[in-house]
């Protein structure tokens, strides 16, 4: 599997997906994308779950979702690891959302990109849900929650505005990935240093080449505990 800096669907307007007439190469300037040979292989359920900022060679199974999380060291070669501030590092959060306790930060000038390379399981034929999660947690002790732009390949995904240190922000997109890797990039918009808490990449069957789906909101009505679903693949 060869690493590319990011090819994807073209956009006719900011945030509107159009049918591709040619593939564009995303130059992740100063955002270094890791060689694919060093990536962790996807697990047998079709999930790649990454705890951003976790120390290299570390991993665990999340108590709430039962998904295995690994360090992001095998998916990017830039950025710096941090723990959230002690006031946001409590046992309740550890039990519920362990992946929020660390972040990877991408310092640099406006316009600089910090990029991840996530493997695709069936390049060009299957749809994927990519989820990015952010909790600032005052990791840099500046108490200045940032804003950043998020891209999937060459496609603008959304602007993430961090509202307060303890707020958890989630961005999701569902799209066809036409090459052998998905490239998720955080772009410095001169509104603070971009950072990220976790990334999840999984197969999803409900989009096509001309349109994708972006998360507006999700509600869990009436449930007394977290509900996690996995889609099992039918083997021929």
XYZ file of N, CA, C and O in Angstrom, residues 27-199:
692
model
N -1.414 18.647 -1.444
C -0.060 18.813 -0.933
C -0.153 19.248 0.515
O -0.496 20.380 0.816
N 0.120 18.348 1.418
C -0.001 18.633 2.846
C 1.242 19.397 3.290
O 2.156 18.830 3.865
N 1.281 20.669 2.995
C 2.455 21.476 3.258
C 2.749 21.514 4.741
O 1.927 21.918 5.544
N 3.959 21.116 5.060
C 4.449 21.126 6.445
C 3.547 20.331 7.362
O 3.584 20.478 8.561
N 2.708 19.465 6.775
C 1.798 18.706 7.598
C 2.139 17.241 7.643
O 1.354 16.455 8.140
N 3.221 16.843 7.061
C 3.762 15.500 7.016
C 2.772 14.366 7.156
O 2.155 14.228 8.180
N 2.621 13.537 6.113
C 1.778 12.346 6.202
C 2.670 11.126 6.324
O 3.628 10.977 5.569
N 2.376 10.268 7.238
C 3.228 9.114 7.511
C 3.189 8.116 6.370
O 2.184 7.941 5.713
N 4.313 7.450 6.138
C 4.340 6.371 5.154
C 3.390 5.268 5.586
O 3.401 4.819 6.716
N 2.585 4.799 4.623
C 1.524 3.858 4.967
C 2.054 2.554 5.524
O 1.364 1.864 6.258
N 3.272 2.194 5.201
C 3.820 0.943 5.680
C 3.924 0.867 7.179
O 4.001 -0.209 7.762
N 3.889 2.023 7.864
C 4.035 2.035 9.315
C 2.698 2.055 10.028
O 2.637 2.076 11.244
N 1.601 2.065 9.294
C 0.286 2.154 9.907
C -0.121 0.838 10.539
O 0.270 -0.232 10.100
N -0.927 0.953 11.579
C -1.512 -0.249 12.178
C -2.577 -0.784 11.245
O -3.367 -0.051 10.687
N -2.620 -2.086 11.058
C -3.636 -2.695 10.207
C -5.011 -2.531 10.843
O -5.145 -2.568 12.059
N -6.082 -2.337 10.021
C -7.415 -2.239 10.573
C -7.827 -3.524 11.256
O -7.380 -4.608 10.888
N -8.677 -3.412 12.274
C -9.108 -4.625 12.953
C -10.128 -5.361 12.104
O -10.607 -4.874 11.093
N -10.478 -6.569 12.512
C -11.308 -7.436 11.686
C -12.743 -6.966 11.573
O -13.485 -7.468 10.748
N -13.182 -6.006 12.368
C -14.549 -5.511 12.293
C -14.679 -4.336 11.342
O -15.760 -3.827 11.146
N -13.586 -3.891 10.718
C -13.653 -2.760 9.807
C -13.549 -1.423 10.494
O -13.981 -0.417 9.950
N -12.996 -1.361 11.688
C -12.816 -0.121 12.433
C -11.337 0.202 12.548
O -10.510 -0.682 12.740
N -11.009 1.486 12.444
C -9.726 2.000 12.891
C -10.038 3.096 13.893
O -10.676 4.091 13.556
N -9.635 2.922 15.135
C -9.925 3.878 16.209
C -8.613 4.367 16.787
O -7.800 3.564 17.250
N -8.406 5.686 16.747
C -7.122 6.280 17.093
C -7.302 7.258 18.246
O -8.144 8.160 18.178
N -6.517 7.070 19.294
C -6.482 8.005 20.419
C -5.340 8.980 20.164
O -4.173 8.630 20.293
N -5.681 10.194 19.783
C -4.676 11.177 19.402
C -3.945 11.692 20.640
O -4.569 12.129 21.601
N -2.622 11.639 20.606
C -1.815 12.071 21.730
C -1.413 10.954 22.668
O -0.611 11.168 23.578
N -1.954 9.751 22.472
C -1.575 8.607 23.300
C -0.129 8.236 22.990
O 0.319 8.323 21.845
N 0.621 7.823 24.001
C 2.023 7.502 23.802
C 2.193 6.361 22.800
O 1.341 5.472 22.683
N 3.300 6.386 22.072
C 3.557 5.411 21.023
C 3.564 3.991 21.564
O 4.000 3.741 22.690
N 3.022 3.061 20.770
C 2.929 1.638 21.091
C 1.901 1.359 22.198
O 1.824 0.237 22.708
N 1.107 2.349 22.586
C 0.070 2.133 23.598
C -1.268 1.823 22.933
O -1.490 2.116 21.761
N -2.162 1.211 23.700
C -3.499 0.918 23.208
C -4.366 0.375 24.321
O -3.876 0.013 25.392
N -5.664 0.315 24.074
C -6.607 -0.163 25.082
C -7.953 -0.425 24.413
O -8.182 -0.023 23.256
N -8.860 -1.076 25.106
C -10.243 -1.272 24.664
C -11.119 -0.324 25.457
O -11.107 -0.343 26.693
N -11.864 0.520 24.757
C -12.723 1.496 25.413
C -13.837 0.796 26.182
O -14.527 -0.076 25.641
N -14.013 1.156 27.442
C -15.002 0.487 28.292
C -16.427 0.696 27.791
O -17.267 -0.199 27.884
N -16.713 1.891 27.268
C -18.082 2.201 26.862
C -18.454 1.566 25.524
O -19.520 0.972 25.376
N -17.574 1.695 24.509
C -17.904 1.225 23.168
C -17.348 -0.149 22.847
O -17.754 -0.759 21.862
N -16.387 -0.624 23.646
C -15.687 -1.895 23.426
C -14.857 -1.877 22.149
O -14.468 -2.937 21.638
N -14.542 -0.685 21.642
C -13.687 -0.568 20.471
C -12.226 -0.472 20.903
O -11.915 0.211 21.883
N -11.319 -1.124 20.179
C -9.892 -1.015 20.504
C -9.326 0.292 19.974
O -9.502 0.623 18.793
N -8.643 1.049 20.809
C -7.988 2.293 20.414
C -6.477 2.089 20.432
O -5.944 1.426 21.324
N -5.794 2.695 19.461
C -4.343 2.657 19.414
C -3.798 4.073 19.408
O -4.523 5.043 19.179
N -2.498 4.194 19.637
C -1.834 5.492 19.540
C -1.894 5.998 18.106
O -1.947 5.223 17.143
N -1.866 7.336 17.964
C -1.869 7.921 16.625
C -0.464 8.024 16.033
O -0.297 8.521 14.923
N 0.539 7.527 16.755
C 1.918 7.650 16.284
C 2.125 6.955 14.942
O 3.004 7.343 14.166
N 1.322 5.945 14.636
C 1.457 5.232 13.373
C 0.665 5.831 12.232
O 0.630 5.258 11.138
N 0.042 7.003 12.460
C -0.820 7.588 11.439
C -0.427 9.013 11.064
O -1.009 9.595 10.161
N 0.526 9.593 11.764
C 1.017 10.931 11.452
C 2.461 11.031 11.922
O 2.880 10.290 12.825
N 3.209 11.926 11.300
C 4.596 12.099 11.731
C 4.884 13.550 12.102
O 6.021 14.010 12.025
N 3.864 14.279 12.509
C 4.036 15.656 12.937
C 3.154 15.921 14.140
O 2.342 15.091 14.534
N 3.311 17.089 14.749
C 2.508 17.445 15.912
C 3.165 17.057 17.224
O 4.203 16.381 17.256
N 2.538 17.466 18.316
C 3.069 17.236 19.657
C 1.970 16.678 20.564
O 0.815 17.088 20.472
N 2.336 15.747 21.434
C 1.393 15.123 22.352
C 1.260 15.914 23.648
O 2.252 16.413 24.182
N 0.018 16.000 24.157
C -0.247 16.674 25.426
C -1.316 15.910 26.193
O -2.186 15.255 25.593
N -1.282 16.036 27.519
C -2.393 15.633 28.369
C -3.262 16.855 28.626
O -2.759 17.983 28.692
N -4.565 16.644 28.781
C -5.418 17.769 29.151
C -5.055 18.222 30.562
O -4.441 17.480 31.341
N -5.434 19.445 30.894
C -5.131 20.005 32.208
C -5.717 19.130 33.303
O -6.763 18.485 33.131
N -5.041 19.111 34.465
C -5.452 18.242 35.570
C -6.893 18.468 35.995
O -7.579 17.536 36.424
N -7.414 19.668 35.863
C -8.778 19.940 36.302
C -9.821 19.258 35.416
O -10.975 19.114 35.801
N -9.416 18.823 34.207
C -10.336 18.109 33.309
C -9.994 16.630 33.215
O -10.635 15.894 32.475
N -9.009 16.194 33.966
C -8.566 14.801 33.947
C -9.097 14.093 35.194
O -8.374 13.854 36.154
N -10.379 13.755 35.173
C -10.979 13.120 36.345
C -11.351 11.665 36.043
O -11.380 11.238 34.898
N -11.636 10.905 37.076
C -11.911 9.476 36.924
C -13.197 9.213 36.165
O -13.311 8.221 35.432
N -14.191 10.097 36.317
C -15.444 9.904 35.586
C -15.198 9.997 34.086
O -15.706 9.189 33.299
N -14.406 10.976 33.670
C -14.088 11.118 32.260
C -13.251 9.943 31.781
O -13.448 9.427 30.680
N -12.333 9.494 32.603
C -11.499 8.352 32.255
C -12.348 7.117 31.977
O -12.101 6.372 31.030
N -13.374 6.899 32.775
C -14.235 5.726 32.592
C -15.099 5.857 31.345
O -15.333 4.883 30.636
N -15.586 7.065 31.068
C -16.537 7.253 29.968
C -15.870 7.512 28.624
O -16.291 6.980 27.605
N -14.845 8.332 28.622
C -14.232 8.743 27.363
C -12.725 8.886 27.551
O -12.188 10.000 27.542
N -12.064 7.790 27.659
C -10.628 7.820 27.927
C -9.846 8.558 26.846
O -8.828 9.208 27.121
N -10.330 8.486 25.596
C -9.600 9.094 24.496
C -9.580 10.620 24.549
O -8.824 11.262 23.809
N -10.385 11.232 25.433
C -10.409 12.687 25.553
C -9.313 13.214 26.476
O -9.131 14.432 26.592
N -8.582 12.345 27.129
C -7.604 12.779 28.115
C -6.285 13.224 27.490
O -5.454 13.835 28.156
N -6.069 12.904 26.216
C -4.861 13.335 25.524
C -5.242 13.997 24.210
O -6.308 13.729 23.646
N -4.367 14.851 23.707
C -4.573 15.492 22.410
C -3.251 15.506 21.657
O -2.179 15.385 22.244
N -3.344 15.656 20.344
C -2.169 15.993 19.541
C -2.385 17.390 18.996
O -3.423 17.706 18.413
N -1.402 18.236 19.203
C -1.443 19.634 18.797
C -0.515 19.849 17.608
O 0.534 19.204 17.501
N -0.915 20.759 16.696
C -0.152 21.025 15.482
C 0.215 22.499 15.414
O -0.449 23.293 14.735
N 1.254 22.906 16.133
C 1.654 24.315 16.123
C 2.245 24.720 14.782
O 2.762 23.891 14.036
N 2.159 26.026 14.490
C 2.719 26.530 13.247
C 1.988 27.778 12.793
O 1.019 28.211 13.420
N 2.399 28.349 11.681
C 1.785 29.580 11.174
C 0.427 29.324 10.545
O 0.085 28.172 10.243
N -0.372 30.382 10.328
C -1.660 30.233 9.633
C -1.481 29.540 8.282
O -0.523 29.798 7.555
N -2.395 28.644 7.980
C -2.345 27.893 6.731
C -1.644 26.557 6.835
O -1.807 25.711 5.955
N -0.864 26.343 7.884
C -0.165 25.067 8.027
C -1.157 23.940 8.303
O -2.129 24.112 9.023
N -0.880 22.773 7.742
C -1.736 21.599 7.903
C -1.063 20.561 8.782
O 0.137 20.333 8.666
N -1.869 19.918 9.627
C -1.435 18.733 10.337
C -2.298 17.588 9.863
O -3.529 17.660 9.956
N -1.700 16.537 9.311
C -2.468 15.515 8.595
C -2.290 14.116 9.174
O -1.219 13.761 9.671
N -3.353 13.337 9.068
C -3.357 11.921 9.414
C -3.621 11.111 8.145
O -4.358 11.542 7.253
N -3.060 9.909 8.092
C -3.342 8.960 7.025
C -4.001 7.730 7.632
O -3.391 7.030 8.440
N -5.256 7.473 7.252
C -6.000 6.322 7.746
C -6.229 5.353 6.601
O -6.618 5.765 5.508
N -6.012 4.055 6.796
C -6.182 3.098 5.703
C -7.653 2.926 5.338
O -8.537 2.997 6.184
N -7.912 2.745 4.037
C -9.248 2.354 3.591
C -9.237 0.853 3.350
O -8.207 0.272 3.020
N -10.385 0.218 3.513
C -10.460 -1.240 3.430
C -10.753 -1.723 2.016
O -10.280 -2.763 1.598
N -11.551 -0.958 1.256
C -11.888 -1.301 -0.121
C -11.863 -0.002 -0.914
O -12.902 0.620 -1.143
N -10.694 0.422 -1.344
C -10.522 1.730 -1.980
C -11.397 1.881 -3.213
O -11.420 1.016 -4.084
N -12.125 3.005 -3.274
C -12.897 3.364 -4.447
C -14.238 2.689 -4.580
O -15.015 3.036 -5.470
N -14.563 1.724 -3.748
C -15.820 1.000 -3.899
C -16.731 1.120 -2.684
O -17.934 0.949 -2.808
N -16.191 1.383 -1.523
C -16.994 1.416 -0.304
C -17.045 2.814 0.284
O -16.226 3.677 -0.016
N -18.050 3.025 1.136
C -18.229 4.303 1.804
C -17.729 4.189 3.232
O -17.812 3.134 3.851
N -17.215 5.306 3.729
C -16.623 5.317 5.062
C -17.188 6.449 5.894
O -17.433 7.546 5.396
N -17.385 6.155 7.165
C -17.687 7.184 8.143
C -16.388 7.526 8.857
O -15.704 6.637 9.360
N -16.039 8.810 8.851
C -14.864 9.288 9.561
C -15.335 10.238 10.655
O -16.076 11.184 10.372
N -14.930 9.968 11.877
C -15.346 10.787 13.015
C -14.121 11.377 13.697
O -13.180 10.658 14.033
N -14.141 12.689 13.898
C -13.076 13.380 14.622
C -13.672 13.999 15.881
O -14.752 14.594 15.835
N -12.974 13.847 17.007
C -13.465 14.341 18.292
C -12.443 15.291 18.899
O -11.233 15.060 18.797
N -12.955 16.342 19.526
C -12.102 17.385 20.068
C -12.555 17.768 21.479
O -13.727 18.048 21.698
N -11.643 17.750 22.444
C -11.860 18.388 23.730
C -10.572 19.118 24.113
O -9.530 18.483 24.319
N -10.657 20.425 24.206
C -9.483 21.263 24.445
C -8.857 20.993 25.806
O -7.654 20.795 25.930
N -9.658 20.994 26.850
C -9.178 20.661 28.188
C -8.032 21.527 28.677
O -7.296 21.127 29.567
N -7.875 22.718 28.072
C -6.807 23.654 28.450
C -5.444 22.956 28.499
O -4.625 23.200 29.393
N -5.193 22.099 27.505
C -3.956 21.310 27.493
C -2.708 22.185 27.448
O -1.640 21.799 27.943
N -2.807 23.388 26.834
C -1.652 24.266 26.691
C -1.560 25.319 27.784
O -0.665 26.172 27.765
N -2.491 25.263 28.761
C -2.520 26.192 29.899
C -2.690 27.642 29.460
O -2.401 28.570 30.220
N -3.206 27.879 28.259
C -3.453 29.236 27.784
C -4.896 29.666 27.968
O -5.226 30.847 27.880
N -5.774 28.698 28.209
C -7.208 28.953 28.376
C -7.787 29.739 27.198
O -8.588 30.658 27.376
N -7.374 29.351 25.978
C -7.858 29.995 24.764
C -8.309 28.920 23.773
O -7.526 28.490 22.917
N -9.552 28.454 23.873
C -10.042 27.438 22.936
C -9.938 27.941 21.497
O -10.344 29.065 21.196
N -9.385 27.138 20.595
C -9.162 27.591 19.217
C -10.319 27.256 18.282
O -11.305 26.608 18.659
N -10.175 27.686 17.043
C -11.013 27.251 15.921
C -10.073 26.742 14.836
O -8.921 27.182 14.734
N -10.547 25.808 14.028
C -9.716 25.226 12.979
C -10.589 24.741 11.845
O -11.793 24.518 12.023
N -9.988 24.586 10.670
C -10.685 23.995 9.534
C -10.264 22.541 9.399
O -9.092 22.199 9.583
N -11.223 21.716 9.052
C -11.013 20.283 8.932
C -11.254 19.884 7.482
O -12.242 20.303 6.857
N -10.337 19.080 6.932
C -10.443 18.607 5.549
C -10.362 17.083 5.511
O -9.621 16.473 6.278
N -11.115 16.493 4.566
C -10.957 15.081 4.218
C -10.392 15.045 2.812
O -11.086 15.372 1.845
N -9.119 14.687 2.685
C -8.457 14.813 1.389
C -8.425 16.274 0.975
O -8.060 17.150 1.749
N -8.834 16.556 -0.271
C -8.888 17.940 -0.749
C -10.196 18.626 -0.384
O -10.386 19.805 -0.660
N -11.112 17.902 0.216
C -12.455 18.419 0.456
C -12.563 19.139 1.796
O -12.226 18.570 2.841
N -13.053 20.386 1.765
C -13.372 21.064 3.012
C -14.467 20.279 3.718
O -15.500 19.941 3.131
N -14.256 19.996 4.988
C -15.193 19.210 5.786
C -16.046 20.161 6.619
O -17.241 20.277 6.411
N -15.431 20.850 7.560
C -16.161 21.837 8.347
C -15.171 22.661 9.172
O -14.002 22.283 9.331
N -15.656 23.791 9.686
C -14.910 24.576 10.655
C -15.323 24.138 12.054
O -16.514 24.034 12.352
N -14.348 23.845 12.883
C -14.600 23.420 14.261
C -14.289 24.598 15.176
O -13.141 25.055 15.240
N -15.291 25.111 15.854
C -15.133 26.202 16.812
C -15.251 25.628 18.217
O -16.325 25.185 18.625
N -14.159 25.618 18.952
C -14.164 25.077 20.310
C -14.734 26.144 21.242
O -14.184 27.238 21.357
N -15.831 25.816 21.900
C -16.559 26.833 22.660
C -16.017 27.058 24.060
O -16.018 28.193 24.551
N -15.543 25.998 24.711
C -15.010 26.132 26.073
C -14.118 24.929 26.366
O -14.189 23.916 25.654
N -13.288 24.999 27.387
C -12.304 23.924 27.608
C -12.894 22.543 27.820
O -12.288 21.549 27.413
N -14.072 22.442 28.464
C -14.633 21.126 28.765
C -15.663 20.656 27.746
O -16.255 19.589 27.910
N -15.889 21.427 26.675
C -16.858 21.037 25.649
C -16.266 19.983 24.733
O -15.101 20.071 24.337
N -17.073 18.977 24.401
C -16.661 17.930 23.474
C -17.317 18.204 22.124
O -18.545 18.283 22.026
N -16.512 18.376 21.098
C -17.006 18.639 19.745
C -16.728 17.427 18.868
O -15.630 16.864 18.912
N -17.733 17.035 18.076
C -17.592 15.883 17.186
C -17.907 16.303 15.761
O -18.910 16.976 15.509
N -17.065 15.912 14.836
C -17.301 16.127 13.404
C -17.349 14.766 12.726
O -16.485 13.926 12.966
N -18.371 14.560 11.904
C -18.483 13.310 11.162
C -18.734 13.608 9.695
O -19.424 14.568 9.358
N -18.179 12.783 8.842
C -18.454 12.856 7.419
C -18.516 11.437 6.876
O -17.823 10.548 7.373
N -19.376 11.226 5.886
C -19.500 9.927 5.225
C -19.243 10.147 3.745
O -19.900 10.973 3.115
N -18.272 9.432 3.184
C -17.900 9.667 1.793
C -17.218 8.435 1.222
O -16.756 7.560 1.952
N -17.172 8.378 -0.119
C -16.385 7.360 -0.812
C -14.928 7.799 -0.783
O -14.607 8.960 -1.046
N -14.031 6.899 -0.450
C -12.597 7.178 -0.462
C -12.010 6.470 -1.681
O -11.974 5.241 -1.730
N -11.568 7.226 -2.693
C -11.217 6.613 -3.981
C -9.835 5.990 -4.022
O -9.500 5.328 -5.001
N -9.006 6.229 -3.010
C -7.655 5.677 -3.013
C -7.469 4.786 -1.804
O -8.429 4.493 -1.080
N -6.241 4.339 -1.563
C -6.018 3.339 -0.528
C -5.821 3.925 0.861
O -5.434 3.216 1.784
N -6.089 5.214 1.026
C -5.974 5.827 2.338
C -6.848 7.069 2.408
O -7.093 7.735 1.396
N -7.339 7.371 3.601
C -8.087 8.596 3.856
C -7.163 9.576 4.565
O -6.500 9.202 5.536
N -7.135 10.824 4.084
C -6.250 11.823 4.660
C -7.090 12.889 5.361
O -7.866 13.594 4.727
N -6.938 12.956 6.660
C -7.657 13.928 7.486
C -6.665 15.009 7.891
O -5.630 14.711 8.496
N -6.972 16.265 7.553
C -6.041 17.361 7.801
C -6.699 18.464 8.620
O -7.851 18.841 8.371
N -5.962 18.972 9.609
C -6.369 20.108 10.421
C -5.587 21.318 9.923
O -4.356 21.259 9.799
N -6.293 22.417 9.649
C -5.661 23.589 9.063
C -5.712 24.751 10.052
O -6.774 25.073 10.599
N -4.575 25.385 10.259
C -4.466 26.548 11.130
C -5.119 27.746 10.446
O -4.713 28.146 9.352
N -6.143 28.322 11.071
C -6.880 29.460 10.513
C -6.544 30.763 11.239
O -7.309 31.721 11.155
N -5.440 30.786 11.934
C -5.024 31.955 12.714
C -5.994 32.248 13.857
O -6.195 33.388 14.249
N -6.602 31.174 14.376
C -7.546 31.297 15.496
C -7.138 30.371 16.631
O -7.989 29.795 17.314
N -5.848 30.202 16.834
C -5.345 29.290 17.842
C -4.733 28.061 17.210
O -4.875 27.806 16.007
N -4.034 27.274 18.009
C -3.327 26.093 17.513
C -4.284 24.918 17.321
O -4.973 24.522 18.262
N -4.344 24.322 16.122
C -5.214 23.160 15.904
C -4.789 21.976 16.781
O -3.600 21.775 17.052
N -5.766 21.187 17.208
C -5.504 19.979 17.984
C -6.633 19.002 17.711
O -7.669 19.346 17.142
N -6.443 17.754 18.143
C -7.485 16.740 17.983
C -7.348 15.703 19.090
O -6.237 15.430 19.562
N -8.490 15.132 19.515
C -8.501 14.144 20.598
C -8.565 12.707 20.089
O -7.912 11.826 20.647
N -9.389 12.443 19.059
C -9.497 11.071 18.551
C -10.003 11.070 17.123
O -10.631 12.029 16.656
N -9.736 9.959 16.429
C -10.215 9.724 15.070
C -10.736 8.295 14.967
O -10.114 7.371 15.490
